[in-house]
Coordinates of C-alpha atoms in Angstrom, one line a residue:
X1020 CA -41.7 120.0 -96.0
X1021 CA -39.0 117.8 -96.8
X1022 CA -36.5 119.9 -96.3
X1023 CA -37.2 121.2 -92.5
X1024 CA -38.3 118.3 -91.2
X1025 CA -33.9 117.5 -90.7
X1026 CA -32.3 117.6 -87.5
X1027 CA -32.1 119.8 -85.3
X1028 CA -35.1 121.5 -86.9
X1029 CA -37.6 118.9 -87.9
X1030 CA -40.2 122.2 -88.3
X1031 CA -42.3 120.2 -91.3
X1032 CA -45.4 121.4 -89.0
X1033 CA -45.4 124.7 -91.0
X1034 CA -44.5 125.0 -94.3
X1035 CA -48.0 122.0 -94.0
X1036 CA -50.1 125.1 -91.5
X1037 CA -48.9 127.8 -94.2
X1038 CA -50.8 125.3 -96.9
X1039 CA -53.9 124.9 -95.0
X1040 CA -54.6 128.0 -93.9
X1041 CA -53.9 129.4 -97.7
X1042 CA -56.1 127.4 -99.3
X1043 CA -58.9 127.7 -96.6
X1044 CA -58.4 131.4 -96.8
X1045 CA -58.8 131.1 -100.7
X1046 CA -61.0 128.5 -101.8
X1047 CA -62.8 127.2 -98.3
X1048 CA -62.4 125.0 -94.8
X1049 CA -63.7 121.9 -96.4
X1050 CA -60.8 121.8 -99.7
X1051 CA -58.3 123.0 -96.6
X1052 CA -58.8 119.9 -94.2
X1053 CA -59.1 117.1 -97.3
X1054 CA -55.9 118.8 -98.9
X1055 CA -53.7 119.3 -95.5
X1056 CA -54.4 115.6 -94.7
X1057 CA -53.6 114.6 -98.4
X1058 CA -50.4 116.2 -98.3
X1059 CA -49.8 115.3 -94.2
X1060 CA -49.9 111.6 -94.7
X1061 CA -47.5 112.4 -98.0
X1062 CA -45.5 114.4 -96.0
X1063 CA -44.7 111.6 -93.3
X1064 CA -44.2 109.1 -95.8
X1065 CA -41.3 110.8 -97.3
X1066 CA -39.9 111.6 -93.7
X1067 CA -41.0 108.0 -93.0
X1068 CA -42.6 108.1 -89.9
X1069 CA -45.9 106.1 -87.9
X1070 CA -49.2 106.9 -87.6
X1071 CA -48.6 109.2 -84.6
X1072 CA -46.7 111.7 -86.3
X1073 CA -49.3 112.4 -88.9
X1074 CA -52.1 112.6 -86.4
X1075 CA -49.9 115.0 -84.7
X1076 CA -49.7 117.7 -88.4
X1077 CA -52.7 116.7 -89.5
X1078 CA -54.6 117.5 -85.9
X1079 CA -53.0 121.2 -86.0
X1080 CA -53.5 121.6 -88.9
X1081 CA -57.2 120.8 -88.5
X1082 CA -56.9 123.4 -85.6
X1083 CA -56.0 126.0 -87.3
X1084 CA -58.0 126.1 -90.2
X1085 CA -61.3 125.5 -88.5
X1086 CA -60.5 128.0 -86.1
X1087 CA -59.1 130.8 -89.3
X1088 CA -63.2 131.7 -89.9
X1089 CA -63.9 135.9 -91.4
X1090 CA -60.0 138.0 -90.9
X1091 CA -61.3 141.0 -89.6
X1092 CA -57.7 141.9 -88.0
X1093 CA -54.5 141.7 -88.7
X1094 CA -53.7 139.4 -85.3
X1095 CA -57.1 136.7 -85.8
X1096 CA -54.1 134.8 -87.9
X1097 CA -51.2 135.1 -84.0
X1098 CA -54.5 134.0 -82.7
X1099 CA -55.0 131.0 -84.8
X1100 CA -51.3 130.5 -84.4
X1101 CA -51.4 130.6 -80.8
X1102 CA -54.0 128.3 -80.6
X1103 CA -53.3 126.1 -83.0
X1104 CA -48.7 125.9 -81.3
X1105 CA -51.6 124.5 -78.0
X1106 CA -52.6 122.3 -79.7
X1107 CA -50.2 120.2 -81.5
X1108 CA -48.0 121.0 -77.9
X1109 CA -51.2 118.7 -76.3
X1110 CA -51.3 116.1 -79.1
X1111 CA -47.3 115.7 -79.0
X1112 CA -47.8 114.7 -75.6
X1113 CA -50.6 112.1 -75.8
X1114 CA -49.5 110.8 -79.4
X1115 CA -45.8 110.4 -77.8
X1116 CA -47.0 108.9 -74.7
X1117 CA -49.2 106.7 -76.7
X1118 CA -46.5 105.1 -78.5
X1119 CA -44.9 104.4 -74.8
X1120 CA -42.3 107.2 -75.0
X1121 CA -41.0 107.6 -71.8
X1122 CA -43.0 111.6 -69.8
X1123 CA -39.1 112.8 -69.1
X1124 CA -37.8 116.8 -70.3
X1125 CA -37.5 114.9 -74.5
X1126 CA -41.0 114.9 -74.6
X1127 CA -41.5 118.5 -73.3
X1128 CA -39.3 119.5 -75.4
X1129 CA -40.6 118.3 -78.9
X1130 CA -44.0 118.8 -77.1
X1131 CA -42.7 123.1 -76.8
X1132 CA -41.2 122.4 -80.5
X1133 CA -44.1 121.9 -81.8
X1134 CA -46.1 124.6 -80.1
X1135 CA -43.9 127.2 -81.3
X1136 CA -43.7 125.9 -85.4
X1137 CA -47.0 126.5 -84.4
X1138 CA -47.6 130.3 -83.3
X1139 CA -44.9 131.3 -86.2
X1140 CA -46.6 129.5 -88.3
X1141 CA -49.5 132.2 -87.5
X1142 CA -47.4 135.2 -87.6
X1143 CA -45.3 134.5 -90.6
X1144 CA -48.7 133.6 -92.7
X1145 CA -49.8 137.8 -91.1
X1146 CA -47.3 139.0 -93.2
X1147 CA -48.3 136.9 -95.9
X1148 CA -51.6 137.9 -96.1
X1149 CA -51.9 140.8 -98.2
X1150 CA -49.5 138.5 -101.3
X1151 CA -52.2 136.0 -101.6
X1152 CA -54.7 139.0 -101.3
X1153 CA -52.9 140.1 -104.1
X1154 CA -51.8 137.1 -106.3
X1155 CA -55.4 135.0 -105.4
X1156 CA -58.0 137.8 -105.8
X1157 CA -59.1 137.4 -102.8
X1158 CA -61.9 139.8 -100.9
X1159 CA -61.5 138.9 -97.3
X1160 CA -62.7 141.0 -95.1
X1161 CA -59.9 142.6 -93.8
X1162 CA -60.4 144.5 -97.0
X1163 CA -63.7 145.4 -97.1
X1164 CA -63.2 146.8 -93.9
X1165 CA -60.7 149.2 -95.3
X1166 CA -62.6 149.7 -98.1
X1167 CA -65.4 151.2 -96.3
X1168 CA -63.2 153.8 -94.3
X1169 CA -65.3 157.1 -94.8
X1170 CA -61.4 158.5 -96.0
X1171 CA -61.6 156.6 -99.3
X1172 CA -61.2 159.0 -102.0
X1173 CA -65.0 157.6 -104.2
X1174 CA -66.5 157.7 -100.6
X1175 CA -65.0 162.0 -99.8
X1176 CA -66.4 162.8 -103.2
X1177 CA -69.7 161.7 -103.1
X1178 CA -69.9 163.4 -99.4
X1179 CA -68.8 166.8 -101.7
X1180 CA -71.5 165.8 -105.0
X1181 CA -74.3 164.1 -103.5
X1182 CA -74.3 163.9 -100.2
X1183 CA -78.4 163.2 -100.0
X1184 CA -76.8 159.3 -101.5
X1185 CA -74.8 159.3 -99.6
X1186 CA -76.3 159.3 -96.7
X1187 CA -79.3 157.2 -98.4
X1188 CA -75.9 154.9 -98.6
X1189 CA -74.4 154.6 -95.6
X1190 CA -78.3 153.7 -94.5
X1191 CA -79.1 151.3 -97.0
X1192 CA -75.5 149.7 -96.1
X1193 CA -77.1 148.9 -92.3
X1194 CA -80.3 147.6 -93.5
X1195 CA -79.0 145.4 -96.1
X1196 CA -76.3 143.8 -93.6
X1197 CA -78.2 143.4 -91.0
X1198 CA -80.9 141.1 -93.6
X1199 CA -77.6 139.9 -95.4
X1200 CA -76.3 138.1 -91.8
X1201 CA -80.1 137.4 -91.4
X1202 CA -80.0 134.4 -94.0
X1203 CA -75.8 133.9 -93.5
X1204 CA -75.5 135.3 -96.5
X1205 CA -71.7 138.2 -96.4
X1206 CA -73.4 141.4 -94.6
X1207 CA -70.6 143.2 -94.5
X1208 CA -69.6 142.1 -98.0
X1209 CA -73.0 143.7 -98.8
X1210 CA -72.4 146.6 -96.1
X1211 CA -69.2 147.9 -98.6
X1212 CA -71.3 147.5 -101.8
X1213 CA -73.8 149.6 -100.2
X1214 CA -71.7 152.0 -99.6
X1215 CA -69.9 152.3 -103.5
X1216 CA -73.7 150.9 -105.4
X1217 CA -74.8 154.6 -106.1
X1218 CA -71.1 156.3 -106.7
X1219 CA -72.3 157.4 -110.3
X1220 CA -74.4 159.3 -109.5
X1221 CA -71.9 161.6 -108.3
X1222 CA -71.2 163.5 -112.1
X1223 CA -75.5 164.4 -112.3
X1224 CA -76.6 164.7 -109.2
X1225 CA -79.1 167.1 -109.4
X1226 CA -81.5 164.5 -111.6
X1227 CA -81.7 161.8 -109.1
X1228 CA -84.2 163.4 -106.5
X1229 CA -82.7 163.0 -103.2
X1230 CA -80.0 165.9 -104.2
X1231 CA -82.5 168.2 -105.9
X1232 CA -83.8 169.8 -102.9
X1233 CA -86.0 172.7 -103.4
X1234 CA -84.5 173.4 -107.0
X1235 CA -87.2 170.9 -109.0
X1236 CA -87.3 168.0 -110.3
X1237 CA -84.7 168.5 -114.2
X1238 CA -86.6 165.8 -115.5
X1239 CA -89.7 167.8 -116.3
X1240 CA -87.9 170.0 -119.1
X1241 CA -87.2 166.2 -120.4
X1242 CA -88.9 163.5 -122.6
X1243 CA -89.4 159.8 -120.5
X1244 CA -87.0 157.9 -122.5
X1245 CA -83.9 160.6 -122.2
X1246 CA -84.5 160.8 -118.4
X1247 CA -84.0 157.5 -118.4
X1248 CA -81.5 157.1 -119.6
X1249 CA -79.4 159.7 -117.1
X1250 CA -81.4 157.8 -113.9
X1251 CA -79.8 154.5 -116.2
X1252 CA -76.0 155.9 -117.1
X1253 CA -75.4 155.6 -113.2
X1254 CA -75.2 152.6 -113.5
X1255 CA -72.4 152.9 -115.5
X1256 CA -71.0 155.4 -114.6
X1257 CA -70.2 154.0 -111.2
X1258 CA -68.7 150.7 -112.4
X1259 CA -66.2 153.2 -114.6
X1260 CA -65.8 154.4 -111.7
X1261 CA -65.4 151.7 -109.6
X1262 CA -62.2 150.5 -112.0
X1263 CA -60.9 153.3 -112.1
X1264 CA -60.2 153.2 -108.1
X1265 CA -59.5 149.6 -108.5
X1266 CA -62.6 148.2 -106.0
X1267 CA -62.9 144.5 -106.2
X1268 CA -65.2 142.6 -109.3
X1269 CA -67.8 141.7 -106.2
X1270 CA -68.3 145.2 -105.6
X1271 CA -68.6 146.6 -109.3
X1272 CA -70.7 143.4 -109.7
X1273 CA -73.4 144.8 -106.7
X1274 CA -72.6 148.3 -108.7
X1275 CA -74.2 146.6 -112.0
X1276 CA -76.4 144.5 -110.4
X1277 CA -78.3 146.2 -107.4
X1278 CA -81.5 147.1 -110.1
X1279 CA -81.4 143.9 -112.9
X1280 CA -83.9 144.3 -114.9
X1281 CA -86.6 146.0 -113.5
X1282 CA -89.0 148.6 -114.8
X1283 CA -88.9 152.1 -113.7
X1284 CA -92.4 152.6 -113.4
X1285 CA -92.2 156.2 -113.4
X1286 CA -91.4 156.8 -116.3
X1287 CA -92.4 154.4 -118.4
X1288 CA -96.2 156.1 -117.3
X1289 CA -95.4 159.3 -118.2
X1290 CA -94.8 158.0 -122.1
X1291 CA -98.1 156.1 -121.9
X1292 CA -99.7 158.8 -121.0
X1293 CA -97.4 161.6 -123.7
X1294 CA -99.1 159.1 -125.9
X1295 CA -101.9 158.7 -124.8
X1296 CA -101.9 163.3 -126.2
X1297 CA -100.0 162.8 -129.7
X1298 CA -102.7 160.4 -131.7
X1299 CA -98.9 160.4 -133.7
X1300 CA -96.6 158.9 -131.3
X1301 CA -95.3 155.2 -131.8
X1302 CA -95.5 152.4 -129.6
X1303 CA -94.3 152.6 -126.5
X1304 CA -91.4 150.0 -126.2
X1305 CA -90.7 148.7 -122.7
X1306 CA -87.3 147.3 -123.0
X1307 CA -86.2 151.0 -123.3
X1308 CA -87.8 151.9 -119.8
X1309 CA -86.1 148.9 -117.6
X1310 CA -81.7 148.5 -116.3
X1311 CA -79.5 147.2 -119.0
X1312 CA -79.2 144.5 -115.3
X1313 CA -77.7 142.0 -115.8
X1314 CA -79.9 140.5 -112.4
X1315 CA -78.6 140.1 -108.8
X1316 CA -76.3 136.4 -109.2
X1317 CA -75.5 136.0 -105.5
X1318 CA -77.7 136.0 -102.5
X1319 CA -75.6 139.3 -101.6
X1320 CA -76.5 141.5 -104.8
X1321 CA -80.7 140.6 -104.0
X1322 CA -80.0 141.5 -100.7
X1323 CA -78.9 145.7 -101.7
X1324 CA -81.5 145.7 -104.2
X1325 CA -84.3 145.2 -101.9
X1326 CA -82.9 146.8 -98.8
X1327 CA -81.7 149.8 -102.3
X1328 CA -85.6 149.8 -102.9
X1329 CA -87.4 149.8 -99.9
X1330 CA -84.7 153.1 -98.4
X1331 CA -86.5 154.9 -101.4
X1332 CA -90.1 154.3 -100.6
X1333 CA -90.1 153.7 -97.1
X1334 CA -88.8 158.1 -97.3
X1335 CA -92.5 158.7 -99.5
X1336 CA -94.5 157.1 -96.4
X1337 CA -96.4 159.6 -94.5
X1338 CA -96.7 158.3 -91.4
X1339 CA -94.7 155.0 -91.4
X1340 CA -95.9 152.6 -89.1
X1341 CA -94.4 148.9 -88.4
X1342 CA -97.8 147.9 -90.2
X1343 CA -97.6 150.2 -93.3
X1344 CA -94.2 149.4 -93.2
X1345 CA -94.7 145.7 -93.2
X1346 CA -96.6 145.7 -96.5
X1347 CA -94.2 148.4 -98.4
X1348 CA -91.6 145.8 -98.0
X1349 CA -93.7 142.3 -98.3
X1350 CA -95.0 145.1 -101.9
X1351 CA -91.4 145.1 -103.0
X1352 CA -90.3 142.0 -102.3
X1353 CA -92.9 140.0 -103.9
X1354 CA -93.4 142.1 -107.3
X1355 CA -89.1 141.5 -107.4
X1356 CA -90.1 138.1 -107.4
X1357 CA -92.5 138.3 -109.5
X1358 CA -90.4 139.4 -112.6
X1359 CA -88.4 137.6 -111.7
X1360 CA -84.9 139.3 -110.3
X1361 CA -83.8 137.1 -108.1
X1362 CA -84.3 133.4 -111.1
X1363 CA -80.6 134.0 -110.7
X1364 CA -79.5 134.5 -107.4
X1365 CA -79.6 131.2 -105.9
X1366 CA -82.3 133.2 -102.9
X1367 CA -84.3 130.0 -101.6
X1368 CA -88.6 131.5 -100.9
X1369 CA -87.8 130.7 -97.7
X1370 CA -84.2 133.4 -97.1
X1371 CA -86.5 135.5 -98.9
X1372 CA -89.3 136.0 -96.0
X1373 CA -86.5 136.2 -93.5
X1374 CA -84.7 138.9 -95.4
X1375 CA -88.6 140.6 -95.2
X1376 CA -89.1 140.0 -92.0
X1377 CA -85.3 141.8 -91.3
X1378 CA -86.2 144.4 -93.3
X1379 CA -89.0 145.6 -91.6
X1380 CA -87.3 145.1 -88.5
X1381 CA -84.3 147.7 -89.0
X1382 CA -86.5 150.3 -91.3
X1383 CA -89.1 149.9 -88.1
X1384 CA -86.4 150.6 -86.3
X1385 CA -85.3 154.3 -87.7
X1386 CA -88.2 155.4 -88.0
X1387 CA -89.8 154.8 -84.4
X1388 CA -91.8 156.9 -82.0
X1389 CA -90.3 159.7 -80.3
X1390 CA -91.6 161.4 -77.7
X1391 CA -93.4 165.0 -78.7
X1392 CA -91.6 167.6 -75.9
X1393 CA -94.2 171.7 -75.3
X1394 CA -93.1 174.0 -77.2
X1395 CA -90.2 175.7 -75.2
X1396 CA -91.5 179.0 -73.2
X1397 CA -89.2 182.4 -71.7
X1398 CA -88.8 182.6 -68.1

């Protein structure tokens, strides 16, 4: 900033804005505002200016930081720079008038120059964004939108090998995004995570009910313990595939956490039934029929867990009326809560209630009623 502040450039605003926007993208607005304010004061002291110049630097940078928000397009940073440029122009004139400077062309020239530097910072940040994302491991909405493209190799392979699992994942993503948005969580992250949460099933698609069709269940020939191992494997397989394709860590976390440590009740009950018919059988160990976890560590993972369970269970409803859907969602949420699956996610009871209402509305809209048309008759 000191090097850039020399005449005739006087561009100390640009490095300060780049710093503020970078910190905002990586660590959040609050820390960006604090550090930008400190740095603006240091710059003012270094170049020998006073309070009006500090207000100009910090006010313009604050305008850029506060208007940054979620980056969902490459042009967002350009618009942020243009907005900050307008703020710089107004602040420059206002500060100079307060400092009793005459209102003339030199004043407007100075204001225009600072405004252009702010706009230039927006354009420059647009080019630097991919490097910031890579260096700091930041998962912006822009990256998530790119990952959620159906042309992604993993999604293409999932469509080819397990189309029913893909359809399930898309539906889960839709209802989970709405539920996450309702509590202020990152809905886009949940939606993209839902697209990939079951990619491990593509390695053994025939062992999962949505892909079995009329062939019957392959688990009829397996003991419950072996069936459990096959089902659990889709978590590890999915995480391995995600790492091979260099998916971001937050997506991998959603893959490994979306079942938590829940119990596979169907196979656990089958094991108990077989034990009853086999007097020589040993005790059934419940831990062998639980997913390895970990439990959801974020609100996004908890939302995905609920949406996944609700979407799967809703397909078994014979007459999916809103009342039955509401009862189903409430039952699933309460069982997960009592089982301690949300203990490490930071989810509150109020937020859990909001998620349930969102899921009920979303699932009910999927199974909305239709008019029954009379059968077509020949002329």
